[in-house]
PDB file of C-alpha atoms in Angstrom:
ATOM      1  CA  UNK P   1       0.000   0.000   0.000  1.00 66.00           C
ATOM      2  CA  UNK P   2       1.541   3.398  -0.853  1.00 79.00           C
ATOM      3  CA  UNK P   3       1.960   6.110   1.690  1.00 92.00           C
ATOM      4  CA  UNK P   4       1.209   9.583   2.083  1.00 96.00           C
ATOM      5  CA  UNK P   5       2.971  11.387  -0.907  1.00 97.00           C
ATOM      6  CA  UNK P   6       3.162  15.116  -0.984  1.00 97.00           C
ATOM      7  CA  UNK P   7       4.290  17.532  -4.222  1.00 97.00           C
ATOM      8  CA  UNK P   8       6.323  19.121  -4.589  1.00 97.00           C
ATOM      9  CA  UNK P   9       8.816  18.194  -2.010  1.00 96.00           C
ATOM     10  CA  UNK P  10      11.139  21.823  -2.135  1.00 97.00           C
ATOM     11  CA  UNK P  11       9.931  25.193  -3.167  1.00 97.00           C
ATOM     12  CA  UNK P  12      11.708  28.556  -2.613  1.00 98.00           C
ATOM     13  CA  UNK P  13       9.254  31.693  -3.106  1.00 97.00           C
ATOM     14  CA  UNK P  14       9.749  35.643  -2.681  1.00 97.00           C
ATOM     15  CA  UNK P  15       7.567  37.221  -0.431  1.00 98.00           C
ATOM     16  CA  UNK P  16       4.179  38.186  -1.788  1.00 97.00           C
ATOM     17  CA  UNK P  17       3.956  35.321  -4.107  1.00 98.00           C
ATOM     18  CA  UNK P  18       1.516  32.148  -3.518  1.00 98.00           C
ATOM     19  CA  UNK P  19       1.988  28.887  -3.064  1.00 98.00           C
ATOM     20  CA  UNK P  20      -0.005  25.588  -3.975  1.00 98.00           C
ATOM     21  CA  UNK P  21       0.671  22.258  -2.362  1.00 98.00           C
ATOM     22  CA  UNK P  22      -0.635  19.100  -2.594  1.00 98.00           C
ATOM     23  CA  UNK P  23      -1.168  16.044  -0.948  1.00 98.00           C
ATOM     24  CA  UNK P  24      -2.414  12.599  -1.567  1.00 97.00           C
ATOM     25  CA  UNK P  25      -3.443  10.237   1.183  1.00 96.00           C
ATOM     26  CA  UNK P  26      -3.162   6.720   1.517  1.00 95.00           C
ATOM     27  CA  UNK P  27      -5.369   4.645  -0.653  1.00 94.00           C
ATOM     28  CA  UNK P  28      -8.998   4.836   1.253  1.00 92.00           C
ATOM     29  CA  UNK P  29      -8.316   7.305   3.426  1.00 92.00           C
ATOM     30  CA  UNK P  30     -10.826  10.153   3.871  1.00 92.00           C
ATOM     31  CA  UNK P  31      -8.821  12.448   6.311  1.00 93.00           C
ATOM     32  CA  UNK P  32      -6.327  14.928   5.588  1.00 96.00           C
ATOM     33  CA  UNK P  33      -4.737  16.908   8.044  1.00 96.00           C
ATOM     34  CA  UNK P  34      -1.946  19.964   7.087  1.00 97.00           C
ATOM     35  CA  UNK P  35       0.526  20.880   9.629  1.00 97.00           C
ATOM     36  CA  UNK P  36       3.303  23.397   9.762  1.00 97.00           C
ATOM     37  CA  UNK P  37       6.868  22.634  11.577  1.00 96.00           C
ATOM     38  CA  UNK P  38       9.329  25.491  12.271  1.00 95.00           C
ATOM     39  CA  UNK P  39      12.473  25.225  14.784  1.00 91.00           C
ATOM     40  CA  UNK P  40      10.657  28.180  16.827  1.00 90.00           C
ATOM     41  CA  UNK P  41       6.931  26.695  16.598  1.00 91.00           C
ATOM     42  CA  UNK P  42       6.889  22.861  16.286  1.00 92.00           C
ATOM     43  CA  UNK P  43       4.234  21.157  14.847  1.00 95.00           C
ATOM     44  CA  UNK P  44       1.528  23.536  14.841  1.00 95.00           C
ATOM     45  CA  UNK P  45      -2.288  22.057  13.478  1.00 94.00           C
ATOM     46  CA  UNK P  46      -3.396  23.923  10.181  1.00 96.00           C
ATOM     47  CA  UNK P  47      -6.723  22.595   8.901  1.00 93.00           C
ATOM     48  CA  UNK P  48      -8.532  18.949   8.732  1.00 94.00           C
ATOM     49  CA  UNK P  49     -10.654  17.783   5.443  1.00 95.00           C
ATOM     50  CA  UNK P  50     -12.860  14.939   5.646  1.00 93.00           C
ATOM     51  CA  UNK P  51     -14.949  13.793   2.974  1.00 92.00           C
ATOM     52  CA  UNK P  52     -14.264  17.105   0.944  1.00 94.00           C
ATOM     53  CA  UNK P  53     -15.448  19.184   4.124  1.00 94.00           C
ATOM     54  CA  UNK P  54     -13.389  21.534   6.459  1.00 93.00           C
ATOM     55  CA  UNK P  55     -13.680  19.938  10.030  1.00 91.00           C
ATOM     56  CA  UNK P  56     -11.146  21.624  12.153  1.00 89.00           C
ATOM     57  CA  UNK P  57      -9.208  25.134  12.143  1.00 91.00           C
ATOM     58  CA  UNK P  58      -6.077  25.858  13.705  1.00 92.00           C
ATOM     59  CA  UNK P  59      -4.946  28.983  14.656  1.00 92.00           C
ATOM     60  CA  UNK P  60      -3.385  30.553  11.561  1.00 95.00           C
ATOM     61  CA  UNK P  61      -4.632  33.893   9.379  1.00 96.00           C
ATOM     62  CA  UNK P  62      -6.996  33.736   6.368  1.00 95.00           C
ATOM     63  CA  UNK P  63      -4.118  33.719   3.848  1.00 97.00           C
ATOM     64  CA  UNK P  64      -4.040  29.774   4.761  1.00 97.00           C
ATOM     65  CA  UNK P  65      -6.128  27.719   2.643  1.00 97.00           C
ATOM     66  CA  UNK P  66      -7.179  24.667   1.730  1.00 97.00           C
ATOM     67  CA  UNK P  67      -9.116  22.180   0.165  1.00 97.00           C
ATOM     68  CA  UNK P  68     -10.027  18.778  -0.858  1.00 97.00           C
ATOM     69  CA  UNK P  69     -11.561  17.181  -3.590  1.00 97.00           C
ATOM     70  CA  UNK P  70     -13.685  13.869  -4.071  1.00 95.00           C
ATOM     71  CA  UNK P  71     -10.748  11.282  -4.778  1.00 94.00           C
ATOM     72  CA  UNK P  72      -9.373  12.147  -0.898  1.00 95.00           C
ATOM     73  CA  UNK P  73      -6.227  14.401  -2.122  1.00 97.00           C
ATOM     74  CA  UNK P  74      -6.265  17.824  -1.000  1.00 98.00           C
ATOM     75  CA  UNK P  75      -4.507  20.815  -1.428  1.00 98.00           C
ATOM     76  CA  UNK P  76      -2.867  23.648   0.612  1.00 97.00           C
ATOM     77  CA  UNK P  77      -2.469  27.258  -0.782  1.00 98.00           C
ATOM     78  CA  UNK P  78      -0.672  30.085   1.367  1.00 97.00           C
ATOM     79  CA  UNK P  79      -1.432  33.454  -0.356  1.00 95.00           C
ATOM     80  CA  UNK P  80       1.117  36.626   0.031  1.00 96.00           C
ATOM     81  CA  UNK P  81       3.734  34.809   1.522  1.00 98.00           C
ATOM     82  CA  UNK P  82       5.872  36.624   4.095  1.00 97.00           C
ATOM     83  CA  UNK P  83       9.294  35.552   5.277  1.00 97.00           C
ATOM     84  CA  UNK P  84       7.865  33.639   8.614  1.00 96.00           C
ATOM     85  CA  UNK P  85       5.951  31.002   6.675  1.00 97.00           C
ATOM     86  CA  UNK P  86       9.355  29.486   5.430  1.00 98.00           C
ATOM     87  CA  UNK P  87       8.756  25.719   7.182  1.00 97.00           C
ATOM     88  CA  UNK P  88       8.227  22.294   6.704  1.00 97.00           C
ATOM     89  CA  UNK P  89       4.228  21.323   5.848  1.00 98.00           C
ATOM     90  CA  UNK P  90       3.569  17.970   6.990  1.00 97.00           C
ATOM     91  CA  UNK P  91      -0.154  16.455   5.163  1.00 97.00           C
ATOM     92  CA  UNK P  92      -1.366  13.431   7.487  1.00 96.00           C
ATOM     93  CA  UNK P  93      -3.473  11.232   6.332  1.00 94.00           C
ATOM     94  CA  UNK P  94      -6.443   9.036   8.760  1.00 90.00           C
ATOM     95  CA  UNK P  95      -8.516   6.743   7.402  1.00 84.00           C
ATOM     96  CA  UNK P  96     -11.382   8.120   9.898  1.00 78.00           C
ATOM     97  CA  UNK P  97     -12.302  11.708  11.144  1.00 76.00           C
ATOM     98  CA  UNK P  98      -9.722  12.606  13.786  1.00 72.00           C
ATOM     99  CA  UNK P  99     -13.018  12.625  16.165  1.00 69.00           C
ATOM    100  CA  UNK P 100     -13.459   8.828  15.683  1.00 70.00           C
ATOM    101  CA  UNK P 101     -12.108   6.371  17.966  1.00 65.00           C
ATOM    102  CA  UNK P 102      -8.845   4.820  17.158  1.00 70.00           C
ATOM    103  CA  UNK P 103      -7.700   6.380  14.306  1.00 80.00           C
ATOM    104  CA  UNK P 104      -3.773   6.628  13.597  1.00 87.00           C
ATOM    105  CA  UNK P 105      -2.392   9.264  12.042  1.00 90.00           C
ATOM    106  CA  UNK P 106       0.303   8.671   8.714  1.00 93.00           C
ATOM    107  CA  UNK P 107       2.362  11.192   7.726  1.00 95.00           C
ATOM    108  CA  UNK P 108       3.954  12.152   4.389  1.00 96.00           C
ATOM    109  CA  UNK P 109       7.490  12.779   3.576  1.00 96.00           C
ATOM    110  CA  UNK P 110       6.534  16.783   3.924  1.00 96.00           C
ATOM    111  CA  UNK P 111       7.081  19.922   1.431  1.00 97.00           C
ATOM    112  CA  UNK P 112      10.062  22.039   2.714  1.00 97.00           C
ATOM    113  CA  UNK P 113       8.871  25.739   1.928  1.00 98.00           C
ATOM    114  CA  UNK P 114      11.644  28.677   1.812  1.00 98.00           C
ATOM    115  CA  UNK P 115      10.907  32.199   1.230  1.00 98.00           C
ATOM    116  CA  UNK P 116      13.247  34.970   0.243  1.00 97.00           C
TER     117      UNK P 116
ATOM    118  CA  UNK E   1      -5.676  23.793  26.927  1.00 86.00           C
ATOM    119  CA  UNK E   2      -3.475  20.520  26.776  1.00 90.00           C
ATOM    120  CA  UNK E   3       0.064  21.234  26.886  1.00 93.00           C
ATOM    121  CA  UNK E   4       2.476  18.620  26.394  1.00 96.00           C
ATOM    122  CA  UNK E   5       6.156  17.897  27.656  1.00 97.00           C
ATOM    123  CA  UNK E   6       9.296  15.974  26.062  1.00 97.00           C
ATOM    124  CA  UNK E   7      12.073  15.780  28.277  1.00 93.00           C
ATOM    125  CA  UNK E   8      15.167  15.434  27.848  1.00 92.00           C
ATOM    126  CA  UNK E   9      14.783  17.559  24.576  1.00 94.00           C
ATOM    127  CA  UNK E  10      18.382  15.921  23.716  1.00 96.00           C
ATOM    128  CA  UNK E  11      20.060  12.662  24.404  1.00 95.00           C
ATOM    129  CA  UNK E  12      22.985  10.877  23.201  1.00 97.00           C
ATOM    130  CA  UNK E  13      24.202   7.407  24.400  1.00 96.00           C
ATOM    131  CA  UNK E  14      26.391   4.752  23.105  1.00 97.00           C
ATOM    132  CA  UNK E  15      25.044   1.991  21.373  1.00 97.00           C
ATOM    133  CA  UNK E  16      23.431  -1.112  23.186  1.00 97.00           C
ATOM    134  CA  UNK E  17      21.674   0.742  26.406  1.00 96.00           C
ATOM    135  CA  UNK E  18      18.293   0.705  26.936  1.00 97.00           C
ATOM    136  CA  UNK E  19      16.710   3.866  27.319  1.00 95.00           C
ATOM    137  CA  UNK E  20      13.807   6.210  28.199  1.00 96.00           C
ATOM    138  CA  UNK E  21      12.038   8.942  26.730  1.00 97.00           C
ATOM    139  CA  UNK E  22       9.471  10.683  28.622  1.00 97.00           C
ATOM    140  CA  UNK E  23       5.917  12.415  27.792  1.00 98.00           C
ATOM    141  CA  UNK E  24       3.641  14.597  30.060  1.00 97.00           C
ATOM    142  CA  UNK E  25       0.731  15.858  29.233  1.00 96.00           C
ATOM    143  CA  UNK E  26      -1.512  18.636  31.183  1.00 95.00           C
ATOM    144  CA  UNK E  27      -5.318  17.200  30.763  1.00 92.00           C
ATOM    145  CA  UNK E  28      -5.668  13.393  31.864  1.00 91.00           C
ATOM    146  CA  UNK E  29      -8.815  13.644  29.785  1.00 91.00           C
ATOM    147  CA  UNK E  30      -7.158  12.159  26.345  1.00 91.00           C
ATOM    148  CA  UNK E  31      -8.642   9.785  23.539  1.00 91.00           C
ATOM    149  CA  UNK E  32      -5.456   8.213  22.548  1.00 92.00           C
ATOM    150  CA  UNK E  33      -1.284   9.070  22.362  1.00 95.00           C
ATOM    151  CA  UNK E  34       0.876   8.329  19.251  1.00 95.00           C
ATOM    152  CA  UNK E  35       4.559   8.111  19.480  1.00 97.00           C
ATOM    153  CA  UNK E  36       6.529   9.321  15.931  1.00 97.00           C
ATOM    154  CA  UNK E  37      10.040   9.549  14.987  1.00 97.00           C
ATOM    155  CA  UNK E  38      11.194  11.909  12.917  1.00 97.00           C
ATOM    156  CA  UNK E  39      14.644  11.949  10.647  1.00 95.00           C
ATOM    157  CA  UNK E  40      15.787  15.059  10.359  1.00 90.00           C
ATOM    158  CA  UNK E  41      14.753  17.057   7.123  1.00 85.00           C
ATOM    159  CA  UNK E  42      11.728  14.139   6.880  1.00 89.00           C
ATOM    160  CA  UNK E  43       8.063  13.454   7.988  1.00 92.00           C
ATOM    161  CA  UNK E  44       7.047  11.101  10.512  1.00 95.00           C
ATOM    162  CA  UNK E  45       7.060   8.180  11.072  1.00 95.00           C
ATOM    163  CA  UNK E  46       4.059   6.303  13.172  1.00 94.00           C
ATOM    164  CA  UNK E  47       6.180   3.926  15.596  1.00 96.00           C
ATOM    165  CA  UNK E  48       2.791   3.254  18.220  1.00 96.00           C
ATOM    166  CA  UNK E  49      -0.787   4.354  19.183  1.00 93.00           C
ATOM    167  CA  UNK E  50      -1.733   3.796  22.594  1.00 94.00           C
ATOM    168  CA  UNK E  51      -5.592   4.295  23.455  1.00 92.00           C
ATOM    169  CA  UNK E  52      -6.604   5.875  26.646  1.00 91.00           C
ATOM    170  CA  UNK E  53      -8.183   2.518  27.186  1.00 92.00           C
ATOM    171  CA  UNK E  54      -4.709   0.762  27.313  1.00 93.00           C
ATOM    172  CA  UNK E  55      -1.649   0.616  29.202  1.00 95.00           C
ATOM    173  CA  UNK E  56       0.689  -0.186  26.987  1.00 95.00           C
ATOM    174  CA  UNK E  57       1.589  -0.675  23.594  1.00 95.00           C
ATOM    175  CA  UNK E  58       4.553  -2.749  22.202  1.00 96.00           C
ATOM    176  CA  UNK E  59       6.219  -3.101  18.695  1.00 95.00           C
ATOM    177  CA  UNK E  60      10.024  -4.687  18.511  1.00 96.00           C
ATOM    178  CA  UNK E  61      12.427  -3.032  20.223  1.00 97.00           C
ATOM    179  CA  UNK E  62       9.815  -0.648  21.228  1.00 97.00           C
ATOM    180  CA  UNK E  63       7.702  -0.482  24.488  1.00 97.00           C
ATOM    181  CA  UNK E  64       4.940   2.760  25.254  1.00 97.00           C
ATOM    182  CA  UNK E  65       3.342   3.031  28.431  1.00 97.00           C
ATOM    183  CA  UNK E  66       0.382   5.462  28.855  1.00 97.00           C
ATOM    184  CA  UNK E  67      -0.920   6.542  32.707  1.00 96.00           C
ATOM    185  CA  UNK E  68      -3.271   8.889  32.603  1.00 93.00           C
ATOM    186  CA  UNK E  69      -4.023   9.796  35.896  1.00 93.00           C
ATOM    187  CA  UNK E  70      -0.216  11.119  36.300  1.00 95.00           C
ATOM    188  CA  UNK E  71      -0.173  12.391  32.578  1.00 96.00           C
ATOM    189  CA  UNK E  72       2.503  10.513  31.443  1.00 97.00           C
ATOM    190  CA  UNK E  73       3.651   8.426  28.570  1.00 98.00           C
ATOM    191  CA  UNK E  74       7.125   6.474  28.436  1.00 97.00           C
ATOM    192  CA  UNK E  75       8.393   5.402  25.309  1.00 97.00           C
ATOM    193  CA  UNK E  76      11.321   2.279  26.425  1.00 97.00           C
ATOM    194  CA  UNK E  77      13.785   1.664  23.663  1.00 97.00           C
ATOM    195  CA  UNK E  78      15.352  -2.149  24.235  1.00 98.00           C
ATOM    196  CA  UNK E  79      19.283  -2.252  23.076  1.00 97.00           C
ATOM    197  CA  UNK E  80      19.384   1.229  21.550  1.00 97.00           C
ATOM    198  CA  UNK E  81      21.510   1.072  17.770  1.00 97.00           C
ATOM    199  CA  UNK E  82      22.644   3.892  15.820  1.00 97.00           C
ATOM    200  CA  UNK E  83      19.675   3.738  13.329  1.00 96.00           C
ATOM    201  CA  UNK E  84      17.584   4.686  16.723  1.00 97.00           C
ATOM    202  CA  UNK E  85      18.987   8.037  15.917  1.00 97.00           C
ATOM    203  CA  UNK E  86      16.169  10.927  15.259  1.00 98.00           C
ATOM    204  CA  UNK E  87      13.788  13.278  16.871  1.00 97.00           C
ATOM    205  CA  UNK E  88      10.840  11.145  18.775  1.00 98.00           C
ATOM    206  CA  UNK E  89       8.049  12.898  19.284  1.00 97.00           C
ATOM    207  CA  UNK E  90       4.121  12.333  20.752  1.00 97.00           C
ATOM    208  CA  UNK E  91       1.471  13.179  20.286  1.00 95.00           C
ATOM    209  CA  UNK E  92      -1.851  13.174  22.770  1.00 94.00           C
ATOM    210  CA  UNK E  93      -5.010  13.735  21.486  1.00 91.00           C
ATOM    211  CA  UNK E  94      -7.667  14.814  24.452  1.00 85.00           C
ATOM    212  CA  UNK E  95      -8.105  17.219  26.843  1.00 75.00           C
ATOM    213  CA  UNK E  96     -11.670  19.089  24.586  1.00 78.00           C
ATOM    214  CA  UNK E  97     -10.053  18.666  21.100  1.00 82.00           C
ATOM    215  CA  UNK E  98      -9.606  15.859  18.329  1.00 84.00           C
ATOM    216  CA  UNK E  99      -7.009  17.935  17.286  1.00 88.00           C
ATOM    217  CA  UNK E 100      -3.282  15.964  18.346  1.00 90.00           C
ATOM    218  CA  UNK E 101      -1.301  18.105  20.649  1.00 93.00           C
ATOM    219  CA  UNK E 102       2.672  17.538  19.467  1.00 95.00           C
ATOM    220  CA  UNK E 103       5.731  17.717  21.839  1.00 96.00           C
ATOM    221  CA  UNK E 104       8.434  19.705  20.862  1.00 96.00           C
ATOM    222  CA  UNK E 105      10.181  15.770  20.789  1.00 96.00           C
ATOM    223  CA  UNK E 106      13.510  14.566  22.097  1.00 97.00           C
ATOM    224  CA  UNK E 107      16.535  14.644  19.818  1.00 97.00           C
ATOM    225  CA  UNK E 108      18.255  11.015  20.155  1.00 98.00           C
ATOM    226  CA  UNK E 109      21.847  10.121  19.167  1.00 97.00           C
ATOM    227  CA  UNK E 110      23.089   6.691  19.162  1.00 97.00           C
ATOM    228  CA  UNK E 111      26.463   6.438  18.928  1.00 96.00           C
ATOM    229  CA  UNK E 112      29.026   2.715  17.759  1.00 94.00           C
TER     230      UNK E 112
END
């Protein structure tokens, strides 16, 4: 069974510029969850998708985006980008909502994001 | 809000010991804990889920132990090697949200 991929896997942006990535989950899978990882941050919780529907926020401004579309993959889009959003997005992938019982999160290799 | 605690943030030992990484958590209220490692530059990797209904959870080399009512988890590493070597992290999900609360994770060398 494949894993979690994610595309593309580097990207290096100026500020101001958006940025599209993607993620596919596992085969059967209905759960995507984005996160972002910085040295100064962690793992902080962006958005959930289940079944093509927004379930869960995390704290982050508007200019975070997402979506996800009927075959489970989903996508992540960061408009104006500013120097601070230069990370690591990890896309995790559940084969239940993250409110069901037992669930086990799988994560993908990540997209490494660098802004000039 | 559930906080969670990895300590030691850094550890390096020689190859062969067995050793201990700890977890604490704020809210004894959780739905389940998941243990990750993570080589640097990389995602993560899923190395156990424990539920809140269980104790323990083992895989290999690997033992996790879950008590809530002291909010800790202890991931036990049995004859540590150098491939051991990466960032383990956990991750508790509980405490009002379905949303996983990550550790900042403890940086593991193992050295020949």
């Amino acid at each position: 069974k494949a894993g979690v991929t994610q595309t593309p896997r580097y990207l290096i942006k100026t500020r101001g510029q958006q940025v599209t990535l993607s993620c596919s989950p596992i085969s059967g899978h209905r759960s995507v969850s984005w996160y972002q990882q910085t040295p100064g941050q962690g793992l902080q919780f962006l958005f959930e998708y289940f079944s093509e529907t927004q379930r869960n926020k995390g704290n982050f401004p508007g200019r975070f985006s997402g979506r996800q579309f009927s075959n489970s993959r989903s996508e992540m889009n960061v408009s104006t980008l500013e120097l601070g959003d230069s990370a690591l997005y990890l896309c995790a992938s559940m084969s239940g909502y993250s409110g069901t019982q037992g669930v086990e999160q799988f994560f993908g290799p990540g997209t490494r994001l660098t802004v000039l | 809000k559930q906080e969670v605690t990895q300590i030691p943030a850094a550890l390096s030992v020689p190859e062969g010991e067995n050793l201990v990484l700890n977890c604490s958590f704020t809210d004894s209220a959780i739905y389940n804990l998941q243990w990750f490692r993570q080589d640097p530059g990389k995602g993560l990797t899923s190395l156990l889920l424990i539920q809140s209904s269980q104790r323990e959870q083992t895989s290999g080399r690997l033992n996790a132990s879950l008590d809530k009512s002291s909010g800790r988890s202890t991931l036990y590493i049995a004859a540590s090697q150098p491939g051991d070597s990466a960032t383990y992290l956990c991750a508790v999900k509980g405490g009002g949200s379905y949303i996983p609360t990550f550790g900042r994770g403890t940086s593991l060398i193992v050295h020949p």
